[in-house]
Tab-separated table of C-alpha atoms and ligand atoms in Angstrom:
chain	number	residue	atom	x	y	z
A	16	UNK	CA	-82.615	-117.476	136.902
A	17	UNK	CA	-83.912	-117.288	133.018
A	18	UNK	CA	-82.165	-113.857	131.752
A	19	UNK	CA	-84.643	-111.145	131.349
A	20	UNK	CA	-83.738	-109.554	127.755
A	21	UNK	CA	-87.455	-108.550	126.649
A	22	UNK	CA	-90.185	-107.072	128.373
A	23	UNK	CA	-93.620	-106.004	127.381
A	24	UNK	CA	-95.216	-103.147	129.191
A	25	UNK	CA	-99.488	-102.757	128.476
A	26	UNK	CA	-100.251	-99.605	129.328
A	27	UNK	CA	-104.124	-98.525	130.057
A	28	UNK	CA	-102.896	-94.761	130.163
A	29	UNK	CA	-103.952	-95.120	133.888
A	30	UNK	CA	-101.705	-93.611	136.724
A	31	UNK	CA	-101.073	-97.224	138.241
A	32	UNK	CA	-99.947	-98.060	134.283
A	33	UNK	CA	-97.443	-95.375	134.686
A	34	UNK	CA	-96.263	-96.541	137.567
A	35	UNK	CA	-95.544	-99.760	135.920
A	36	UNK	CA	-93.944	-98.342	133.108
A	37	UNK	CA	-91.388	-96.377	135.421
A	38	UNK	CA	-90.600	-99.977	136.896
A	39	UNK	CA	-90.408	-101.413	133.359
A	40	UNK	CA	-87.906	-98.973	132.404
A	41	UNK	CA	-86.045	-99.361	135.901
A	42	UNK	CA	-85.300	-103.268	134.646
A	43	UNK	CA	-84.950	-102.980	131.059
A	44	UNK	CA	-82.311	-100.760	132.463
A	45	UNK	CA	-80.939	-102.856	134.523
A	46	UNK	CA	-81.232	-105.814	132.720
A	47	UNK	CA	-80.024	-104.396	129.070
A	48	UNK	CA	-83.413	-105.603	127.831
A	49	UNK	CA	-85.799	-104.594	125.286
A	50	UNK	CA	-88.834	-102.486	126.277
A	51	UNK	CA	-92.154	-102.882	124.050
A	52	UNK	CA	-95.393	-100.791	125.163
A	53	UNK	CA	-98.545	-102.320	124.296
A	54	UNK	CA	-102.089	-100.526	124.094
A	55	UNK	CA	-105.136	-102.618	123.251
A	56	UNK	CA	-108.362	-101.073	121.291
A	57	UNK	CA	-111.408	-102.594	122.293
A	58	UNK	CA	-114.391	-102.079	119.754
A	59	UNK	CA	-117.260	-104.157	120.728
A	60	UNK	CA	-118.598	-106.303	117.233
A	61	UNK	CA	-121.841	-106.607	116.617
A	62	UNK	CA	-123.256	-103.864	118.928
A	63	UNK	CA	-124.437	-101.338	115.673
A	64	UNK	CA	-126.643	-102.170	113.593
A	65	UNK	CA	-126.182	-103.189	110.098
A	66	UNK	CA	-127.647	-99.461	109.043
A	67	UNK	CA	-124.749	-97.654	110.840
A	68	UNK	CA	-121.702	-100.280	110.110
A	69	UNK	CA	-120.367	-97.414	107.823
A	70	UNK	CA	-120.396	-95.203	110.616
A	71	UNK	CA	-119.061	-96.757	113.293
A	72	UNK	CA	-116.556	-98.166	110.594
A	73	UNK	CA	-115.355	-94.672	110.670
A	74	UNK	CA	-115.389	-94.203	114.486
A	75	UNK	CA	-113.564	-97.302	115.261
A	76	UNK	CA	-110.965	-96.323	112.615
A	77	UNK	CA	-110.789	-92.552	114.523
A	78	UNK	CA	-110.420	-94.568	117.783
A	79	UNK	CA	-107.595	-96.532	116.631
A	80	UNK	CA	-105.894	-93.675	115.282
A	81	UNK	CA	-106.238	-91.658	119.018
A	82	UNK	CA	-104.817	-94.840	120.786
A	83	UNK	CA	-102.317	-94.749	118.440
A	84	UNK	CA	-101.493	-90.982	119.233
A	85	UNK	CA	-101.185	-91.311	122.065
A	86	UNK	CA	-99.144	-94.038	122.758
A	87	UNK	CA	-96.570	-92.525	120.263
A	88	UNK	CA	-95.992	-89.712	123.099
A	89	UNK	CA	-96.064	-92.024	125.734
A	90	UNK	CA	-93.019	-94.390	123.996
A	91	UNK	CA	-91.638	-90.626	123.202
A	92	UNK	CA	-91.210	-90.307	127.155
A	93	UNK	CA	-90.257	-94.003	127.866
A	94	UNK	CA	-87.398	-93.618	124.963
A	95	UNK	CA	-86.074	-90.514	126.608
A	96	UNK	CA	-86.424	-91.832	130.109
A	97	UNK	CA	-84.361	-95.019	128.708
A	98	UNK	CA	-82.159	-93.438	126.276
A	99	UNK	CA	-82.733	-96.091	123.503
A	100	UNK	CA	-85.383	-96.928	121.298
A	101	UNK	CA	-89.050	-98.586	122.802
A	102	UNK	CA	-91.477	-99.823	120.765
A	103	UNK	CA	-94.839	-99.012	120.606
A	104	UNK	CA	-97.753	-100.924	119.669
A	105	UNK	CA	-101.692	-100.825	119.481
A	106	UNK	CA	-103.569	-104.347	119.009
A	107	UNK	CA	-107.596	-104.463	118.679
A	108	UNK	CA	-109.301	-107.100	121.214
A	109	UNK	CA	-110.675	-107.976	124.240
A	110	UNK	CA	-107.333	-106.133	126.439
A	111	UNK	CA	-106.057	-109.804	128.174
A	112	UNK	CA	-106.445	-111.774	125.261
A	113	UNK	CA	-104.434	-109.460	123.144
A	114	UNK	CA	-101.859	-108.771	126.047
A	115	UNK	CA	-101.389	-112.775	126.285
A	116	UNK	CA	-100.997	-113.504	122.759
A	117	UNK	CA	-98.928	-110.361	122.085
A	118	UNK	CA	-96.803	-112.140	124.890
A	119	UNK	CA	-96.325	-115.305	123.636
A	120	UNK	CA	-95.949	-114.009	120.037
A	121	UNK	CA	-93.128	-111.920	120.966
A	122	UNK	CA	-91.774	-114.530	123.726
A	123	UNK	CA	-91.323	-111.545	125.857
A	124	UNK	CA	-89.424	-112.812	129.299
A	125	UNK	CA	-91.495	-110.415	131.362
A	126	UNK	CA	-94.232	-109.116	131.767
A	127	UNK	CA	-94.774	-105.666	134.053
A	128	UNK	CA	-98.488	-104.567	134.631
A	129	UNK	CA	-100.452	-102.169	137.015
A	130	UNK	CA	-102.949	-103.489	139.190
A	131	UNK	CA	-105.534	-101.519	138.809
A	132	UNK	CA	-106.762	-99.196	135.509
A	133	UNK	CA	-108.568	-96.555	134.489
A	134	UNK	CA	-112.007	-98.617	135.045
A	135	UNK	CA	-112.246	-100.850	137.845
A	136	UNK	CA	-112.751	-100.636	141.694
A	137	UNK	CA	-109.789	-100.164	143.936
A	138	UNK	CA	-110.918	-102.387	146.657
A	139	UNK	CA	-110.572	-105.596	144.560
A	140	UNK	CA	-107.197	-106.765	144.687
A	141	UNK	CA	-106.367	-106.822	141.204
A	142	UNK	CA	-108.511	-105.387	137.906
A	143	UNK	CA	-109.883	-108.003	135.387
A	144	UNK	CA	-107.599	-107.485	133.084
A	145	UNK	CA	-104.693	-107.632	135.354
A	146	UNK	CA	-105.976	-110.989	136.897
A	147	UNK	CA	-106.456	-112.718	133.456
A	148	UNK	CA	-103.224	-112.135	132.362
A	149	UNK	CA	-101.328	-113.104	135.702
A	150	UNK	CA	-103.571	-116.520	134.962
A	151	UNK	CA	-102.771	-116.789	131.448
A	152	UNK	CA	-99.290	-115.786	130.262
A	153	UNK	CA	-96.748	-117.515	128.942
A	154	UNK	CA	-93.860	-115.710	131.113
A	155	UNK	CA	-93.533	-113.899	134.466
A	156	UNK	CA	-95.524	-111.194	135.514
A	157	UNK	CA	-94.556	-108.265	137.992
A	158	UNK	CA	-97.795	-106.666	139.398
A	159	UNK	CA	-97.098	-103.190	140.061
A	160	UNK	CA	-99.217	-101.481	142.758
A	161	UNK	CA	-99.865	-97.663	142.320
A	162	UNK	CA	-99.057	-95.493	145.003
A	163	UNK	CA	-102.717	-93.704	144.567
A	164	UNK	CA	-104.112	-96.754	145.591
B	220	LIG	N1	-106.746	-101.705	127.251
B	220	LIG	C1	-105.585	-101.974	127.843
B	220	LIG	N2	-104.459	-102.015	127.090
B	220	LIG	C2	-103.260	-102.285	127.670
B	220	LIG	N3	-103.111	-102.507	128.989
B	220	LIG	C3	-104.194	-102.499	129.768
B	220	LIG	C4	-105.495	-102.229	129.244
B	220	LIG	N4	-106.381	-102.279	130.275
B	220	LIG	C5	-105.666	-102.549	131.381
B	220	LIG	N5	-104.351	-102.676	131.089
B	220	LIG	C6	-103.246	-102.969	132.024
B	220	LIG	O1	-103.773	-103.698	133.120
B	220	LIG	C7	-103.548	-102.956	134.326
B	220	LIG	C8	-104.716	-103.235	135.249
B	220	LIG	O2	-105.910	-102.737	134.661
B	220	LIG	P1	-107.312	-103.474	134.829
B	220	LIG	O3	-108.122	-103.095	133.638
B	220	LIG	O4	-107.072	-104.905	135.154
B	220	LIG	O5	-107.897	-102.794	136.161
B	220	LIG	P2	-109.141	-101.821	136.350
B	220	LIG	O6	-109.331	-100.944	135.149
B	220	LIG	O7	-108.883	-101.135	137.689
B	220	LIG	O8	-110.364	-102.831	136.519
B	220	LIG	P3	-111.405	-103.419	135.437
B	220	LIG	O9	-110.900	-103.120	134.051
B	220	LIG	O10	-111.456	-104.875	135.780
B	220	LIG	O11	-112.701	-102.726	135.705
B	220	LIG	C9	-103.351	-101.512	133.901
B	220	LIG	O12	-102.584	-100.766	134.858
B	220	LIG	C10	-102.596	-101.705	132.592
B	220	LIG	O13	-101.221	-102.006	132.878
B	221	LIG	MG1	-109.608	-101.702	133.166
Protein backbone atom coordinates (compact mmCIF):
# COMPACT_ATOMS: atom_id res chain seq x y z
CA UNK A 1 0.00 0.00 0.00
CA UNK A 2 1.39 3.75 -0.91
CA UNK A 3 2.07 5.28 2.78
CA UNK A 4 -0.45 7.84 3.66
CA UNK A 5 1.77 10.87 5.14
CA UNK A 6 -0.53 13.89 3.86
CA UNK A 7 -4.04 14.41 3.78
CA UNK A 8 -6.24 17.24 2.72
CA UNK A 9 -9.54 17.69 4.42
CA UNK A 10 -12.22 20.43 2.36
CA UNK A 11 -14.47 21.37 4.67
CA UNK A 12 -18.02 23.05 3.54
CA UNK A 13 -18.67 23.87 7.36
CA UNK A 14 -21.54 21.30 6.84
CA UNK A 15 -22.27 18.60 9.59
CA UNK A 16 -21.38 15.68 7.06
CA UNK A 17 -17.87 17.93 6.59
CA UNK A 18 -17.40 17.49 10.23
CA UNK A 19 -17.88 14.21 10.17
CA UNK A 20 -15.15 13.89 7.71
CA UNK A 21 -12.87 15.91 9.49
CA UNK A 22 -13.25 13.66 12.74
CA UNK A 23 -12.23 10.70 10.30
CA UNK A 24 -9.39 12.83 8.87
CA UNK A 25 -8.00 13.36 12.17
CA UNK A 26 -8.69 9.58 13.18
CA UNK A 27 -5.91 8.67 10.20
CA UNK A 28 -3.60 11.44 10.29
CA UNK A 29 -3.46 9.97 13.71
CA UNK A 30 -2.96 6.87 12.90
CA UNK A 31 -0.94 7.25 10.09
CA UNK A 32 1.58 10.12 11.59
CA UNK A 33 0.44 12.22 8.63
CA UNK A 34 -0.06 15.75 7.93
CA UNK A 35 -3.58 17.24 8.15
CA UNK A 36 -4.38 20.40 5.81
CA UNK A 37 -8.11 21.88 5.91
CA UNK A 38 -9.19 23.45 2.84
CA UNK A 39 -12.22 25.99 2.40
CA UNK A 40 -13.02 27.27 -1.07
CA UNK A 41 -14.66 30.95 -1.72
CA UNK A 42 -16.81 30.99 -4.54
CA UNK A 43 -17.54 34.61 -5.97
CA UNK A 44 -19.34 34.37 -9.16
CA UNK A 45 -17.32 36.91 -12.01
CA UNK A 46 -19.09 38.80 -14.08
CA UNK A 47 -22.52 38.74 -12.33
CA UNK A 48 -22.33 42.86 -11.17
CA UNK A 49 -22.28 45.21 -13.26
CA UNK A 50 -19.44 47.34 -14.19
CA UNK A 51 -21.24 50.34 -11.97
CA UNK A 52 -21.01 48.27 -8.72
CA UNK A 53 -17.44 46.37 -9.34
CA UNK A 54 -16.21 48.67 -6.44
CA UNK A 55 -18.78 47.36 -4.34
CA UNK A 56 -18.89 44.01 -4.66
CA UNK A 57 -14.96 44.39 -4.74
CA UNK A 58 -15.51 45.15 -1.16
CA UNK A 59 -18.03 42.34 -0.43
CA UNK A 60 -16.05 39.64 -1.95
CA UNK A 61 -13.01 40.89 0.02
CA UNK A 62 -15.48 40.79 3.45
CA UNK A 63 -16.44 37.25 2.27
CA UNK A 64 -13.03 36.05 2.05
CA UNK A 65 -12.11 37.44 5.23
CA UNK A 66 -15.39 35.46 7.08
CA UNK A 67 -14.27 32.14 5.36
CA UNK A 68 -11.13 32.84 6.57
CA UNK A 69 -12.48 33.32 10.24
CA UNK A 70 -13.87 30.81 10.40
CA UNK A 71 -11.83 28.22 9.29
CA UNK A 72 -9.10 29.57 11.71
CA UNK A 73 -11.49 28.17 14.64
CA UNK A 74 -12.27 25.22 12.92
CA UNK A 75 -8.19 24.21 12.43
CA UNK A 76 -8.18 25.68 16.25
CA UNK A 77 -10.41 22.49 17.12
CA UNK A 78 -8.77 20.01 14.62
CA UNK A 79 -5.16 21.10 16.21
CA UNK A 80 -6.42 20.41 19.68
CA UNK A 81 -8.30 17.30 18.72
CA UNK A 82 -4.79 16.16 17.04
CA UNK A 83 -2.38 17.66 19.32
CA UNK A 84 -0.08 19.07 16.53
CA UNK A 85 -0.26 21.73 14.19
CA UNK A 86 -3.10 21.62 10.96
CA UNK A 87 -3.07 23.88 8.42
CA UNK A 88 -5.63 25.91 7.26
CA UNK A 89 -6.35 27.27 4.00
CA UNK A 90 -9.02 29.32 1.93
CA UNK A 91 -8.69 29.19 -2.07
CA UNK A 92 -11.25 31.30 -4.38
CA UNK A 93 -12.97 29.07 -7.27
CA UNK A 94 -15.44 26.99 -8.45
CA UNK A 95 -15.15 24.40 -4.90
CA UNK A 96 -13.92 20.98 -7.11
CA UNK A 97 -11.67 22.68 -9.24
CA UNK A 98 -9.86 24.31 -6.42
CA UNK A 99 -10.10 21.08 -4.18
CA UNK A 100 -8.39 19.09 -7.24
CA UNK A 101 -5.69 21.39 -7.98
CA UNK A 102 -5.04 22.19 -4.29
CA UNK A 103 -4.59 18.27 -4.36
CA UNK A 104 -2.29 17.78 -6.87
CA UNK A 105 -0.33 20.95 -5.92
CA UNK A 106 0.27 19.72 -2.56
CA UNK A 107 0.53 15.87 -3.75
CA UNK A 108 -1.60 15.16 -0.81
CA UNK A 109 -1.89 11.05 -0.51
CA UNK A 110 -5.50 11.35 0.57
CA UNK A 111 -8.14 12.84 0.21
CA UNK A 112 -11.23 12.66 3.01
CA UNK A 113 -14.58 14.39 1.98
CA UNK A 114 -18.32 14.39 3.15
CA UNK A 115 -20.87 13.34 0.90
CA UNK A 116 -23.19 15.64 1.11
CA UNK A 117 -22.92 19.73 2.07
CA UNK A 118 -24.57 22.44 3.20
CA UNK A 119 -26.51 22.81 -0.33
CA UNK A 120 -27.53 19.83 -2.06
CA UNK A 121 -30.31 17.12 -1.78
CA UNK A 122 -29.79 14.14 0.43
CA UNK A 123 -31.38 11.65 -1.78
CA UNK A 124 -28.64 11.87 -4.48
CA UNK A 125 -25.93 9.72 -3.62
CA UNK A 126 -23.21 12.05 -3.55
CA UNK A 127 -23.24 16.22 -3.82
CA UNK A 128 -21.66 17.82 -6.99
CA UNK A 129 -18.87 18.76 -5.54
CA UNK A 130 -18.17 15.54 -3.87
CA UNK A 131 -18.72 13.60 -7.22
CA UNK A 132 -16.30 15.86 -9.26
CA UNK A 133 -13.61 15.42 -7.12
CA UNK A 134 -13.96 11.51 -6.59
CA UNK A 135 -13.76 11.80 -10.73
CA UNK A 136 -10.96 14.09 -10.85
CA UNK A 137 -8.20 13.77 -8.24
CA UNK A 138 -4.97 12.93 -8.44
CA UNK A 139 -4.97 10.57 -5.16
CA UNK A 140 -7.48 8.49 -3.15
CA UNK A 141 -10.53 9.68 -1.87
CA UNK A 142 -12.48 8.43 1.34
CA UNK A 143 -16.20 9.48 1.05
CA UNK A 144 -17.45 10.00 4.40
CA UNK A 145 -21.21 9.56 4.93
CA UNK A 146 -22.86 11.72 7.73
CA UNK A 147 -24.75 10.08 10.24
CA UNK A 148 -27.72 12.86 9.71
CA UNK A 149 -28.15 11.51 6.50
N1 LIG B 1 -16.93 25.24 -0.80
C1 LIG B 1 -16.38 24.12 -0.34
N2 LIG B 1 -15.12 24.16 0.16
C2 LIG B 1 -14.54 23.03 0.64
N3 LIG B 1 -15.15 21.84 0.66
C3 LIG B 1 -16.38 21.74 0.16
C4 LIG B 1 -17.07 22.87 -0.37
N4 LIG B 1 -18.30 22.46 -0.80
C5 LIG B 1 -18.37 21.14 -0.53
N5 LIG B 1 -17.23 20.70 0.05
C6 LIG B 1 -16.92 19.33 0.49
O1 LIG B 1 -17.67 18.42 -0.30
C7 LIG B 1 -18.53 17.66 0.56
C8 LIG B 1 -19.80 17.38 -0.22
O2 LIG B 1 -20.46 18.60 -0.51
P1 LIG B 1 -21.26 18.84 -1.87
O3 LIG B 1 -21.24 20.31 -2.10
O4 LIG B 1 -20.75 17.90 -2.90
O5 LIG B 1 -22.74 18.33 -1.49
P2 LIG B 1 -24.09 19.16 -1.33
O6 LIG B 1 -23.82 20.54 -0.81
O7 LIG B 1 -24.99 18.25 -0.49
O8 LIG B 1 -24.66 19.20 -2.82
P3 LIG B 1 -24.50 20.31 -3.98
O9 LIG B 1 -23.42 21.29 -3.59
O10 LIG B 1 -24.19 19.49 -5.19
O11 LIG B 1 -25.83 20.99 -4.07
C9 LIG B 1 -18.69 18.47 1.83
O12 LIG B 1 -19.02 17.65 2.96
C10 LIG B 1 -17.29 19.07 1.95
O13 LIG B 1 -16.39 18.08 2.47
MG1 LIG C 1 -22.52 21.93 -1.79
Amino acid sequence: MKPIRSILCPTDHSSCAHEALDDAIGLAKRFEASLTLVHVCYIPVGFYAEASVLYSDELNRGAVEAAKAELEKLKADAERELGRPVVAKVRIGPPYAEIVDEAREGAYDLIVIGTHGRTGLKHFMLGSVAERVVRLAPCRVLTVRGTTQ
